[in-house]
Tab-separated table of C-alpha atoms and ligand atoms in Angstrom:
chain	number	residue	atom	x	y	z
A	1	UNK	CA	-4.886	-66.364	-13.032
A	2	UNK	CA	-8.396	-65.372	-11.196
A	3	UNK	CA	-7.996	-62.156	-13.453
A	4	UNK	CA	-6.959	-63.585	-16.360
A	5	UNK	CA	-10.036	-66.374	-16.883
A	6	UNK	CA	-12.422	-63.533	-15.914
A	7	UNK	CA	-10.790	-61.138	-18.735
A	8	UNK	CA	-10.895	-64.141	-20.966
A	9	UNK	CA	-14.841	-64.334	-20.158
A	10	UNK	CA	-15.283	-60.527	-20.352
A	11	UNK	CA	-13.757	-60.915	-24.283
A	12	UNK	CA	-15.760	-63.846	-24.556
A	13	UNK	CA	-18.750	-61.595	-24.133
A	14	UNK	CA	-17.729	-58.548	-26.120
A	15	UNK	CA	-16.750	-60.970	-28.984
A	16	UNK	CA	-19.755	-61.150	-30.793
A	17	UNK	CA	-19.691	-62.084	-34.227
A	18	UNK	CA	-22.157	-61.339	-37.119
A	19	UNK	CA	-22.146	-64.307	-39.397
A	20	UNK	CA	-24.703	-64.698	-42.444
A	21	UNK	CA	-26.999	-62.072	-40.668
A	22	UNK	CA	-26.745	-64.729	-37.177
A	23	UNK	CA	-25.711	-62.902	-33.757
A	24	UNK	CA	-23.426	-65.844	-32.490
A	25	UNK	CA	-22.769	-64.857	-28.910
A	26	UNK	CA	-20.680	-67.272	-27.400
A	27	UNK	CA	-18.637	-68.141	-24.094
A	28	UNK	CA	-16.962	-70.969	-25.168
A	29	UNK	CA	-13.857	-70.208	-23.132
A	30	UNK	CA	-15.606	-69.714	-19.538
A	31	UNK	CA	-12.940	-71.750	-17.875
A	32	UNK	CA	-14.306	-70.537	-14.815
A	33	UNK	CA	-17.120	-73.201	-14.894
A	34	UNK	CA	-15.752	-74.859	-17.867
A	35	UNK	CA	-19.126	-77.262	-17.696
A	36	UNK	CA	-20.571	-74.266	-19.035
A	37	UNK	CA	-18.589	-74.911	-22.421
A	38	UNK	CA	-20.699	-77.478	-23.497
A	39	UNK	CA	-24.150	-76.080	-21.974
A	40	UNK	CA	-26.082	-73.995	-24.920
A	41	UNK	CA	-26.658	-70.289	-24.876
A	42	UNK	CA	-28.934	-67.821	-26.082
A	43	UNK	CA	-28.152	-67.953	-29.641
A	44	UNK	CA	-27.571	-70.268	-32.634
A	45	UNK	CA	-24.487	-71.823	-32.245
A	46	UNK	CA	-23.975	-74.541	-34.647
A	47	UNK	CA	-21.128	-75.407	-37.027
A	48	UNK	CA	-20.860	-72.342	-38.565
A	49	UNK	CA	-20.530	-71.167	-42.207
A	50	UNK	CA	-21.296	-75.304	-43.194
A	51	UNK	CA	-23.908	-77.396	-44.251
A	52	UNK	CA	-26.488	-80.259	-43.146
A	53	UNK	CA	-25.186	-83.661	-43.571
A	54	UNK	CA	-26.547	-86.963	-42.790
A	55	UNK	CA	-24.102	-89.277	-40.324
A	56	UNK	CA	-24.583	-91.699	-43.232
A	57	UNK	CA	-23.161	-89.318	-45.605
A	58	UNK	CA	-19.855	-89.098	-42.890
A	59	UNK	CA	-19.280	-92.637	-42.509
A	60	UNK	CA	-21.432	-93.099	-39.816
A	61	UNK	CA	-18.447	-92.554	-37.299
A	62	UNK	CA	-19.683	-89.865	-35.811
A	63	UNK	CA	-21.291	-90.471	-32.019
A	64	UNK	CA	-23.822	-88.649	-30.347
A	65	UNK	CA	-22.814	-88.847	-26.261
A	66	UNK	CA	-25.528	-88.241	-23.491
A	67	UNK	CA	-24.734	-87.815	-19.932
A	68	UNK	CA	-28.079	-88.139	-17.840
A	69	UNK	CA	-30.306	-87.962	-20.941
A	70	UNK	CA	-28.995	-84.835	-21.894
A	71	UNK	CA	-26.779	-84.752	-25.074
A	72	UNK	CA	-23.360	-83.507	-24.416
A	73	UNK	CA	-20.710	-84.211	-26.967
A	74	UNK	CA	-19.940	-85.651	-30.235
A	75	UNK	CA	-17.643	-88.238	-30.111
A	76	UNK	CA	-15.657	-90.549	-32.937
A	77	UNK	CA	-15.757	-94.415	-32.865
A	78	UNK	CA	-11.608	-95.526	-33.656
A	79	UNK	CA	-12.615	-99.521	-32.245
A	80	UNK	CA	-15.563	-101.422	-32.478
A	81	UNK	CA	-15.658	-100.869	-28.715
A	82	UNK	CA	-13.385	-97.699	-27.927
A	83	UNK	CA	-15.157	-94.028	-28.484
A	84	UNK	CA	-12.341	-90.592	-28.839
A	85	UNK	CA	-13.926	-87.523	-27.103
A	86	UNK	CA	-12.574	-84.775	-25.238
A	87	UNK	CA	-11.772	-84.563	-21.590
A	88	UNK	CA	-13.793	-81.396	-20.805
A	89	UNK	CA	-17.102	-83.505	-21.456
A	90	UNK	CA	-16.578	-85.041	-18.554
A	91	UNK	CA	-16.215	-82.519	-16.013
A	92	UNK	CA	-19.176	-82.684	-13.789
A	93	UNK	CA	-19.996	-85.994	-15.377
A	94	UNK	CA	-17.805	-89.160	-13.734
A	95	UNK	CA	-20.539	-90.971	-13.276
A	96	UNK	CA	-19.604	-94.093	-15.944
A	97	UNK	CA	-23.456	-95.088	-15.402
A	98	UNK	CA	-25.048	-91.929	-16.834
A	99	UNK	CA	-23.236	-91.973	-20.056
A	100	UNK	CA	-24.668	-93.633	-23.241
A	101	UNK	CA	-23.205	-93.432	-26.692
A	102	UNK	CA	-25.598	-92.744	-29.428
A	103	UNK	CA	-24.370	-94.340	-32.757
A	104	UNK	CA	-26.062	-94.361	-36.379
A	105	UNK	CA	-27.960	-91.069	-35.828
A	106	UNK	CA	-28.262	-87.776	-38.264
A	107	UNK	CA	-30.916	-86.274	-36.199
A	108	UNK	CA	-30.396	-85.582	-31.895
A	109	UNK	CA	-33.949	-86.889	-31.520
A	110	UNK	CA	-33.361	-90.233	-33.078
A	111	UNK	CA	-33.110	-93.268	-31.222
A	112	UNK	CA	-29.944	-94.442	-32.796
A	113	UNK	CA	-27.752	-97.732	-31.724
A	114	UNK	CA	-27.279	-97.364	-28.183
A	115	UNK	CA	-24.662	-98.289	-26.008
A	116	UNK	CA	-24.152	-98.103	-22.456
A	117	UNK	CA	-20.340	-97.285	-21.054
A	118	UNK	CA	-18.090	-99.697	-19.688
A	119	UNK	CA	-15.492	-97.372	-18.656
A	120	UNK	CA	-13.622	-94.317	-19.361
A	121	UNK	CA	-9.737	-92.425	-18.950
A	122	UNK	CA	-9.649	-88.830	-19.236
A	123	UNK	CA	-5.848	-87.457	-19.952
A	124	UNK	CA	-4.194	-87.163	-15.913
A	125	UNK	CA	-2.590	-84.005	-17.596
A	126	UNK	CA	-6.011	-82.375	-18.891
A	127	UNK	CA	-6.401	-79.206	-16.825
A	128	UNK	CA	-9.809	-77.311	-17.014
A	129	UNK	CA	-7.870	-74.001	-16.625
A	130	UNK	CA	-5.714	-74.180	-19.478
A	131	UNK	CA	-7.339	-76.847	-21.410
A	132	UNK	CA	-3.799	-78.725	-22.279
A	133	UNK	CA	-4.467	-82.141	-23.321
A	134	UNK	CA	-8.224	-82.565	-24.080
A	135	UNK	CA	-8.428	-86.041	-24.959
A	136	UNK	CA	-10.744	-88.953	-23.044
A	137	UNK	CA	-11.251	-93.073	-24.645
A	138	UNK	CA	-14.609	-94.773	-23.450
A	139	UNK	CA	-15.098	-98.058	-23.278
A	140	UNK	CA	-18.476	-99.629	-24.418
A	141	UNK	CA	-20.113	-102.434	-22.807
A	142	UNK	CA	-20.605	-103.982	-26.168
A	143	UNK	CA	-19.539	-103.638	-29.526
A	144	UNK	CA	-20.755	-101.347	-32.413
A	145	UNK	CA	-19.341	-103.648	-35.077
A	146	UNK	CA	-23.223	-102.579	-36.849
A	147	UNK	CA	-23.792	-102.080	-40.078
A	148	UNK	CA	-24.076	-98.093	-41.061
A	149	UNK	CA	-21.665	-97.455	-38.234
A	150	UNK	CA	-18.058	-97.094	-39.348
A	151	UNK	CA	-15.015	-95.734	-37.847
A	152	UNK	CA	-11.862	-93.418	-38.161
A	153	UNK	CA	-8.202	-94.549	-37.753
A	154	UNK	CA	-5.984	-92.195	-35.621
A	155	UNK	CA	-4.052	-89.559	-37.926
A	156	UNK	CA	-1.269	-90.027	-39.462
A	157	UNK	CA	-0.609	-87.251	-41.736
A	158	UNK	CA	1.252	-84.223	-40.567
A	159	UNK	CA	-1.501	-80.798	-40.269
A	160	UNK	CA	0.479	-78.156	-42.435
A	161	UNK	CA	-0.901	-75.010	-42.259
A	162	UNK	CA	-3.335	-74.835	-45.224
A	163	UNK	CA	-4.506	-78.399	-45.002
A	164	UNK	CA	-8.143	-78.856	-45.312
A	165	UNK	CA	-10.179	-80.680	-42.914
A	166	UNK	CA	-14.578	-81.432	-42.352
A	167	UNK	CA	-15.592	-81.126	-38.482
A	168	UNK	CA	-19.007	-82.418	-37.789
A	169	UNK	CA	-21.481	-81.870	-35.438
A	170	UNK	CA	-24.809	-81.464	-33.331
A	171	UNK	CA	-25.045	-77.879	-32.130
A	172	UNK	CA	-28.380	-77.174	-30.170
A	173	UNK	CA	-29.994	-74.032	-30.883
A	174	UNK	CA	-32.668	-72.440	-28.407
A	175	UNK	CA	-36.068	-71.726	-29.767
A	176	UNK	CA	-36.466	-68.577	-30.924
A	177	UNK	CA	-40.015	-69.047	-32.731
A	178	UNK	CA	-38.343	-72.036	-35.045
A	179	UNK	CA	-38.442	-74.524	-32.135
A	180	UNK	CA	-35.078	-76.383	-31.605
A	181	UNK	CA	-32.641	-77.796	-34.013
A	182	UNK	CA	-31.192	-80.951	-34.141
A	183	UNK	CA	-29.750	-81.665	-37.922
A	184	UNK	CA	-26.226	-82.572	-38.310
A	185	UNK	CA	-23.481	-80.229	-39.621
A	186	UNK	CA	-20.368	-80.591	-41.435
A	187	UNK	CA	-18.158	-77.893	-42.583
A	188	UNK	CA	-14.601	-77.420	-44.119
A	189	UNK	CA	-11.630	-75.838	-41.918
A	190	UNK	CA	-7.957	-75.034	-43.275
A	191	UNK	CA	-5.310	-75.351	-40.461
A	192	UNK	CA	-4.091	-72.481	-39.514
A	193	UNK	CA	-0.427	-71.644	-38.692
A	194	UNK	CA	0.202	-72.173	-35.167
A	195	UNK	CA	2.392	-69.385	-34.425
A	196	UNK	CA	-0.434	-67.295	-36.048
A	197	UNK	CA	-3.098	-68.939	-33.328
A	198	UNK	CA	-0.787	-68.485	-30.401
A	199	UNK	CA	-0.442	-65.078	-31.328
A	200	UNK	CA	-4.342	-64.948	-31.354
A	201	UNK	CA	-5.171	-66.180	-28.598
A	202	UNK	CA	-1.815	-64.284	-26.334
A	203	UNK	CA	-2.677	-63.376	-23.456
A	204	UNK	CA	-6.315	-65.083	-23.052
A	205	UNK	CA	-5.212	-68.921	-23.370
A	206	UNK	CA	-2.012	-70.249	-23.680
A	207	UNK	CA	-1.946	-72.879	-26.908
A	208	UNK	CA	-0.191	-75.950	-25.824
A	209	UNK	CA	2.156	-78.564	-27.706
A	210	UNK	CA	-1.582	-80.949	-27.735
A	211	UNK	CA	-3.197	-77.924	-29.185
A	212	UNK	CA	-3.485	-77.082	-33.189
A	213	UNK	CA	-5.692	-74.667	-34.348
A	214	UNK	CA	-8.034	-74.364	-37.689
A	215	UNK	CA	-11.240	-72.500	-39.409
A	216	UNK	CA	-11.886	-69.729	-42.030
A	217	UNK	CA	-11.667	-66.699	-39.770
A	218	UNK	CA	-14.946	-64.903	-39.573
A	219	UNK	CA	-16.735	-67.433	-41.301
A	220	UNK	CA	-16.042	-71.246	-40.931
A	221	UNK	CA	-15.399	-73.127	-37.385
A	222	UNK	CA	-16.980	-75.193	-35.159
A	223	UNK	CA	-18.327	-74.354	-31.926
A	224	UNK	CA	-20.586	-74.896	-28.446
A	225	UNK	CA	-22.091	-78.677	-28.767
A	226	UNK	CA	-19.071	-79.679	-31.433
A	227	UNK	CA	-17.231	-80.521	-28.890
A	228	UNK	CA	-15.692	-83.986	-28.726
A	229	UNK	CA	-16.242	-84.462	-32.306
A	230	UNK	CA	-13.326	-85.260	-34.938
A	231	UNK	CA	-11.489	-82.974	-37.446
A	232	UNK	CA	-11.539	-85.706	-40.121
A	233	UNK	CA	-8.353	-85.679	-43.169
A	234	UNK	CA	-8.847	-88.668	-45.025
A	235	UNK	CA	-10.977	-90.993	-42.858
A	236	UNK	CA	-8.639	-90.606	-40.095
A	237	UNK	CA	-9.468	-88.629	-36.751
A	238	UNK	CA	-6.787	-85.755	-36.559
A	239	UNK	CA	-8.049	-82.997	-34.088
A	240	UNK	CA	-10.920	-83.105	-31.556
A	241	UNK	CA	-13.162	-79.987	-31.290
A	242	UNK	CA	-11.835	-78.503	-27.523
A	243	UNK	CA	-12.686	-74.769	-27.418
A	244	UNK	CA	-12.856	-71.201	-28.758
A	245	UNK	CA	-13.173	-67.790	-28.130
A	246	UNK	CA	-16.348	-66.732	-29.889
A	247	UNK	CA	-17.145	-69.238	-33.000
A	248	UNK	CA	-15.994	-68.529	-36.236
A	249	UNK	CA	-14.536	-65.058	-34.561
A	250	UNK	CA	-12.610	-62.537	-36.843
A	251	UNK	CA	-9.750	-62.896	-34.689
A	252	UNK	CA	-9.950	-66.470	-33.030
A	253	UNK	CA	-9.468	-69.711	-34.354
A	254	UNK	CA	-10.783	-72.739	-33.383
A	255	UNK	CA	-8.834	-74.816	-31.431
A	256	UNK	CA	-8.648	-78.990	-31.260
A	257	UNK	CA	-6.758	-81.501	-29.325
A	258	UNK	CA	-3.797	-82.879	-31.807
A	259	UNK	CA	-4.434	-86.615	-32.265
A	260	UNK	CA	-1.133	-86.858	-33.612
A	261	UNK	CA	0.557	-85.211	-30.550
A	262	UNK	CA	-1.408	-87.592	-28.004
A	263	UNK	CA	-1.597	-90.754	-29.951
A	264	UNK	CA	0.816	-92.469	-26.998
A	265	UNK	CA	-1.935	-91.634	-24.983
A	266	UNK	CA	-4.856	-92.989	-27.038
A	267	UNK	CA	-3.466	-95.876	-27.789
A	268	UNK	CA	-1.888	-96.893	-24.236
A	269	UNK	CA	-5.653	-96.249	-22.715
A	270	UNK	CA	-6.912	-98.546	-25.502
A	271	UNK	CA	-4.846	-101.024	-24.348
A	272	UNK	CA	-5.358	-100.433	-20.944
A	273	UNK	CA	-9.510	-100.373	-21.374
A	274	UNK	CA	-9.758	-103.590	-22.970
A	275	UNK	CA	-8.387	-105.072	-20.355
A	276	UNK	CA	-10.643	-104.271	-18.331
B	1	LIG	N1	-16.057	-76.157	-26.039
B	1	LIG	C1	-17.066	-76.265	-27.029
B	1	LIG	C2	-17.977	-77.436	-26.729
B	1	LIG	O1	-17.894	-77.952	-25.641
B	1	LIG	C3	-16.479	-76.318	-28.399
B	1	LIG	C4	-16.083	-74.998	-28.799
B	1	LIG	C5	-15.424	-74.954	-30.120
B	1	LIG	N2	-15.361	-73.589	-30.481
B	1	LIG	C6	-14.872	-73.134	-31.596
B	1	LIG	N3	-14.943	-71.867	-31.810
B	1	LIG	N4	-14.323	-73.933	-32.479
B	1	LIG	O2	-18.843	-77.765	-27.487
């Protein structure tokens, strides 16, 4: 396994893709110290091949979560009180305390509608080393029933291959001259054929049954900082961003948590959180 995660990283490295003139560098799938997957690197790594947007524009579902002061994830707001993320935000970061979720903001340096975090549930069968089952539910101390702030009802459509789908997000960029970036970023993805993606991605990760894959190949995907966020059909959340080799790589897809596939989950720790 030690070889294999240190091959995938190796890849990770060589894969460097040239999009619109950008270098995007990226080691997305360093499950080694997977925290690194959601630390910035050297290079611009935003949604790639999309445009700005304004979280108004979205339907204001879209959540901006900061661990220590430092923003981590995106996340998607499904209750007034309940936020859908992904599990590997959390690694390194179980501290309930430190996390605040940022609502109503376009821009990472806006102060937003806060919201401190009441609790959390991370998938027991998320694994760091394989990634299977990316999915975590916060719960917020109190509610973001706010005007501008909307949410996104669990999917319920089946992703053919071909299906088109916007993912959303804050990547940070490092200065280099231009000072750093904070705009929002939507961008169109198709889902791609899983057998396709599985072929991809053999022998560097294995994707799961929670796994389903989309982006334009060498020029549309998320990547570093998406993470968390929702693959959106239809005002319903149907994929979270979870990881990547490379971002918008010739040869890689990106890959998201299926909502579909771990709805049981969701909506038992839902139930299970407001108790609380
Ligand atoms: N793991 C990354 C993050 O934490 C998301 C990577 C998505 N990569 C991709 N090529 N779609 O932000």
């Amino acid at each position: 396994m030690r070889s294999l995660l240190g091959c995938i990283v190796l890849v990770t490295a060589l894969v460097s893709d040239h999009v619109h003139g950008q270098e995007i560098t990226n080691h997305t799938i360093d499950v080694e110290k997977v925290a690194k997957l959601v630390l910035p690197n050297n290079h611009d790594t935003r949604v790639i091949g999309g445009q700005v947007t304004t979280n108004w524009k979205l339907g204001g579902y879209l959540m901006a979560l900061v661990y220590a002061g430092d923003f981590v994830c995106g996340g998607t707001l499904i209750h007034d009180l309940i936020v859908l993320t992904a599990a590997h935000c959390f690694l390194g970061r179980m501290k309930v305390s430190d996390w605040t979720v940022v609502a109503g903001i376009s821009k990472l340096d806006q102060k937003g509608v806060r919201r401190k975090v009441k609790d959390f549930i991370l998938s027991e069968k998320f694994k760091e080393e394989d990634m299977n089952m990316d999915v975590a539910v916060m719960l917020l101390k109190s509610s973001l029933r706010v005007k501008g702030i909307g949410k996104l009802s669990l999917c319920s459509v089946n992703l053919n291959p071909g299906l088109e789908l916007t993912v959303s997000g804050w990547g940070m960029t490092v200065a280099r001259g231009s000072g750093p970036q904070t705009l929002l970023r939507t961008v169109t993805v198709p889902i791609i054929h899983k057998s396709n993606c599985r072929a991809a991605y053999q022998p560097m990760a294995k994707i799961t049954d929670s796994m389903i894959c989309a982006s334009v190949l060498g020029k549309k995907d998320a990547c570093t900082y998406d993470s968390g966020g929702p693959l959106v059909y239809k005002k319903q959340v149907c994929g979270i961003v979870s990881f990547g080799i490379g971002c918008a790589s010739k040869r890689y897809p990106g890959v998201y948590t299926d909502v579909m596939y771990v709805k049981p989950f969701i909506l038992k720790s839902i139930k299970v959180l407001l108790k609380r």
